[in-house]
Amino acid sequence: TTLSLRVAIRVVQRIILEANAFGPNRQSEDSKKMLILGAGDSGRLLLRILKTFPKQNLVPIGFLDDKVAYQSEKIDGLRVVG
């Protein structure tokens, strides 16, 4: 029972962190806007990490990728620019 309680607490914490990652209070005065280089697996992983740890004060505003297949797409709500 102790283990299942610990797991439940971690799941709830993660849900709250991910839900608030890009909420209205996400951008503070010292937040830095950034483009993620690459819209492939690595870029998507970086976006997920930034959503999980919002206290890094880095706000991704889009992806930068040279592949024509990705351009003008949206990935998790962020545009891919050339």
mmCIF file with all atom_site columns, C-alpha atoms in Angstrom:
data_model
loop_
_atom_site.group_PDB
_atom_site.id
_atom_site.type_symbol
_atom_site.label_atom_id
_atom_site.label_alt_id
_atom_site.label_comp_id
_atom_site.label_asym_id
_atom_site.label_entity_id
_atom_site.label_seq_id
_atom_site.pdbx_PDB_ins_code
_atom_site.Cartn_x
_atom_site.Cartn_y
_atom_site.Cartn_z
_atom_site.occupancy
_atom_site.B_iso_or_equiv
_atom_site.pdbx_formal_charge
_atom_site.auth_seq_id
_atom_site.auth_comp_id
_atom_site.auth_asym_id
_atom_site.auth_atom_id
_atom_site.pdbx_PDB_model_num
ATOM 1  C CA . THR A 1 1  ? 0.000  0.000  0.000   1.00 0.00 ? 1  THR A CA 1
ATOM 2  C CA . THR A 1 2  ? 2.865  2.375  0.732   1.00 0.00 ? 2  THR A CA 1
ATOM 3  C CA . LEU A 1 3  ? 4.323  1.815  -2.713  1.00 0.00 ? 3  LEU A CA 1
ATOM 4  C CA . SER A 1 4  ? 1.017  2.423  -4.468  1.00 0.00 ? 4  SER A CA 1
ATOM 5  C CA . LEU A 1 5  ? 0.518  5.622  -2.464  1.00 0.00 ? 5  LEU A CA 1
ATOM 6  C CA . ARG A 1 6  ? 3.972  6.865  -3.491  1.00 0.00 ? 6  ARG A CA 1
ATOM 7  C CA . VAL A 1 7  ? 3.270  6.062  -7.142  1.00 0.00 ? 7  VAL A CA 1
ATOM 8  C CA . ALA A 1 8  ? -0.084 7.855  -6.988  1.00 0.00 ? 8  ALA A CA 1
ATOM 9  C CA . ILE A 1 9  ? 1.540  10.948 -5.485  1.00 0.00 ? 9  ILE A CA 1
ATOM 10 C CA . ARG A 1 10 ? 4.189  11.021 -8.238  1.00 0.00 ? 10 ARG A CA 1
ATOM 11 C CA . VAL A 1 11 ? 1.544  10.650 -10.966 1.00 0.00 ? 11 VAL A CA 1
ATOM 12 C CA . VAL A 1 12 ? -0.515 13.523 -9.556  1.00 0.00 ? 12 VAL A CA 1
ATOM 13 C CA . GLN A 1 13 ? 2.598  15.719 -9.250  1.00 0.00 ? 13 GLN A CA 1
ATOM 14 C CA . ARG A 1 14 ? 3.532  15.026 -12.865 1.00 0.00 ? 14 ARG A CA 1
ATOM 15 C CA . ILE A 1 15 ? 0.011  15.769 -14.128 1.00 0.00 ? 15 ILE A CA 1
ATOM 16 C CA . ILE A 1 16 ? -0.005 19.085 -12.258 1.00 0.00 ? 16 ILE A CA 1
ATOM 17 C CA . LEU A 1 17 ? 3.449  20.023 -13.566 1.00 0.00 ? 17 LEU A CA 1
ATOM 18 C CA . GLU A 1 18 ? 2.552  19.229 -17.168 1.00 0.00 ? 18 GLU A CA 1
ATOM 19 C CA . ALA A 1 19 ? -0.806 20.999 -16.934 1.00 0.00 ? 19 ALA A CA 1
ATOM 20 C CA . ASN A 1 20 ? 0.792  24.177 -15.589 1.00 0.00 ? 20 ASN A CA 1
ATOM 21 C CA . ALA A 1 21 ? 3.884  24.144 -17.802 1.00 0.00 ? 21 ALA A CA 1
ATOM 22 C CA . PHE A 1 22 ? 2.437  26.583 -20.332 1.00 0.00 ? 22 PHE A CA 1
ATOM 23 C CA . GLY A 1 23 ? -0.290 28.117 -18.209 1.00 0.00 ? 23 GLY A CA 1
ATOM 24 C CA . PRO A 1 24 ? -1.010 31.849 -17.828 1.00 0.00 ? 24 PRO A CA 1
ATOM 25 C CA . ASN A 1 25 ? 1.702  32.338 -15.202 1.00 0.00 ? 25 ASN A CA 1
ATOM 26 C CA . ARG A 1 26 ? 4.326  30.512 -17.262 1.00 0.00 ? 26 ARG A CA 1
ATOM 27 C CA . GLN A 1 27 ? 6.150  33.591 -18.537 1.00 0.00 ? 27 GLN A CA 1
ATOM 28 C CA . SER A 1 28 ? 7.779  35.778 -15.948 1.00 0.00 ? 28 SER A CA 1
ATOM 29 C CA . GLU A 1 29 ? 9.963  38.843 -16.412 1.00 0.00 ? 29 GLU A CA 1
ATOM 30 C CA . ASP A 1 30 ? 13.159 36.804 -16.525 1.00 0.00 ? 30 ASP A CA 1
ATOM 31 C CA . SER A 1 31 ? 11.810 34.092 -18.869 1.00 0.00 ? 31 SER A CA 1
ATOM 32 C CA . LYS A 1 32 ? 13.738 33.617 -22.077 1.00 0.00 ? 32 LYS A CA 1
ATOM 33 C CA . LYS A 1 33 ? 11.992 32.806 -25.326 1.00 0.00 ? 33 LYS A CA 1
ATOM 34 C CA . MET A 1 34 ? 13.708 30.121 -27.364 1.00 0.00 ? 34 MET A CA 1
ATOM 35 C CA . LEU A 1 35 ? 13.461 28.188 -30.604 1.00 0.00 ? 35 LEU A CA 1
ATOM 36 C CA . ILE A 1 36 ? 14.151 24.471 -30.439 1.00 0.00 ? 36 ILE A CA 1
ATOM 37 C CA . LEU A 1 37 ? 16.600 23.373 -33.116 1.00 0.00 ? 37 LEU A CA 1
ATOM 38 C CA . GLY A 1 38 ? 15.158 20.304 -34.813 1.00 0.00 ? 38 GLY A CA 1
ATOM 39 C CA . ALA A 1 39 ? 11.549 19.143 -34.891 1.00 0.00 ? 39 ALA A CA 1
ATOM 40 C CA . GLY A 1 40 ? 12.379 15.442 -34.798 1.00 0.00 ? 40 GLY A CA 1
ATOM 41 C CA . ASP A 1 41 ? 12.559 13.117 -31.830 1.00 0.00 ? 41 ASP A CA 1
ATOM 42 C CA . SER A 1 42 ? 15.256 15.093 -30.010 1.00 0.00 ? 42 SER A CA 1
ATOM 43 C CA . GLY A 1 43 ? 13.428 18.392 -30.362 1.00 0.00 ? 43 GLY A CA 1
ATOM 44 C CA . ARG A 1 44 ? 10.193 16.854 -29.131 1.00 0.00 ? 44 ARG A CA 1
ATOM 45 C CA . LEU A 1 45 ? 12.023 15.311 -26.178 1.00 0.00 ? 45 LEU A CA 1
ATOM 46 C CA . LEU A 1 46 ? 13.479 18.710 -25.280 1.00 0.00 ? 46 LEU A CA 1
ATOM 47 C CA . LEU A 1 47 ? 10.005 20.266 -25.433 1.00 0.00 ? 47 LEU A CA 1
ATOM 48 C CA . ARG A 1 48 ? 8.665  17.587 -23.099 1.00 0.00 ? 48 ARG A CA 1
ATOM 49 C CA . ILE A 1 49 ? 11.534 18.215 -20.652 1.00 0.00 ? 49 ILE A CA 1
ATOM 50 C CA . LEU A 1 50 ? 10.853 21.953 -20.694 1.00 0.00 ? 50 LEU A CA 1
ATOM 51 C CA . LYS A 1 51 ? 7.168  21.297 -19.993 1.00 0.00 ? 51 LYS A CA 1
ATOM 52 C CA . THR A 1 52 ? 8.074  18.972 -17.125 1.00 0.00 ? 52 THR A CA 1
ATOM 53 C CA . PHE A 1 53 ? 10.462 21.475 -15.498 1.00 0.00 ? 53 PHE A CA 1
ATOM 54 C CA . PRO A 1 54 ? 8.881  24.905 -15.999 1.00 0.00 ? 54 PRO A CA 1
ATOM 55 C CA . LYS A 1 55 ? 11.109 26.603 -13.413 1.00 0.00 ? 55 LYS A CA 1
ATOM 56 C CA . GLN A 1 56 ? 13.972 26.735 -15.945 1.00 0.00 ? 56 GLN A CA 1
ATOM 57 C CA . ASN A 1 57 ? 12.577 30.094 -17.197 1.00 0.00 ? 57 ASN A CA 1
ATOM 58 C CA . LEU A 1 58 ? 12.878 28.943 -20.815 1.00 0.00 ? 58 LEU A CA 1
ATOM 59 C CA . VAL A 1 59 ? 9.765  29.358 -22.952 1.00 0.00 ? 59 VAL A CA 1
ATOM 60 C CA . PRO A 1 60 ? 9.862  27.559 -26.288 1.00 0.00 ? 60 PRO A CA 1
ATOM 61 C CA . ILE A 1 61 ? 8.040  29.527 -28.990 1.00 0.00 ? 61 ILE A CA 1
ATOM 62 C CA . GLY A 1 62 ? 8.627  27.172 -31.921 1.00 0.00 ? 62 GLY A CA 1
ATOM 63 C CA . PHE A 1 63 ? 10.867 24.683 -33.698 1.00 0.00 ? 63 PHE A CA 1
ATOM 64 C CA . LEU A 1 64 ? 13.554 25.504 -36.245 1.00 0.00 ? 64 LEU A CA 1
ATOM 65 C CA . ASP A 1 65 ? 14.062 22.750 -38.816 1.00 0.00 ? 65 ASP A CA 1
ATOM 66 C CA . ASP A 1 66 ? 15.360 22.604 -42.379 1.00 0.00 ? 66 ASP A CA 1
ATOM 67 C CA . LYS A 1 67 ? 13.336 19.544 -43.420 1.00 0.00 ? 67 LYS A CA 1
ATOM 68 C CA . VAL A 1 68 ? 10.588 20.545 -45.824 1.00 0.00 ? 68 VAL A CA 1
ATOM 69 C CA . ALA A 1 69 ? 8.322  17.789 -44.432 1.00 0.00 ? 69 ALA A CA 1
ATOM 70 C CA . TYR A 1 70 ? 8.198  19.497 -41.010 1.00 0.00 ? 70 TYR A CA 1
ATOM 71 C CA . GLN A 1 71 ? 7.840  23.098 -42.131 1.00 0.00 ? 71 GLN A CA 1
ATOM 72 C CA . SER A 1 72 ? 4.508  24.837 -41.484 1.00 0.00 ? 72 SER A CA 1
ATOM 73 C CA . GLU A 1 73 ? 3.429  22.007 -39.162 1.00 0.00 ? 73 GLU A CA 1
ATOM 74 C CA . LYS A 1 74 ? 2.482  22.363 -35.509 1.00 0.00 ? 74 LYS A CA 1
ATOM 75 C CA . ILE A 1 75 ? 3.979  20.058 -32.914 1.00 0.00 ? 75 ILE A CA 1
ATOM 76 C CA . ASP A 1 76 ? 2.378  20.181 -29.478 1.00 0.00 ? 76 ASP A CA 1
ATOM 77 C CA . GLY A 1 77 ? 0.983  23.613 -30.340 1.00 0.00 ? 77 GLY A CA 1
ATOM 78 C CA . LEU A 1 78 ? 4.293  25.088 -31.533 1.00 0.00 ? 78 LEU A CA 1
ATOM 79 C CA . ARG A 1 79 ? 4.927  26.011 -35.180 1.00 0.00 ? 79 ARG A CA 1
ATOM 80 C CA . VAL A 1 80 ? 7.863  24.658 -37.151 1.00 0.00 ? 80 VAL A CA 1
ATOM 81 C CA . VAL A 1 81 ? 9.660  27.409 -39.033 1.00 0.00 ? 81 VAL A CA 1
ATOM 82 C CA . GLY A 1 82 ? 12.389 27.044 -41.648 1.00 0.00 ? 82 GLY A CA 1
#
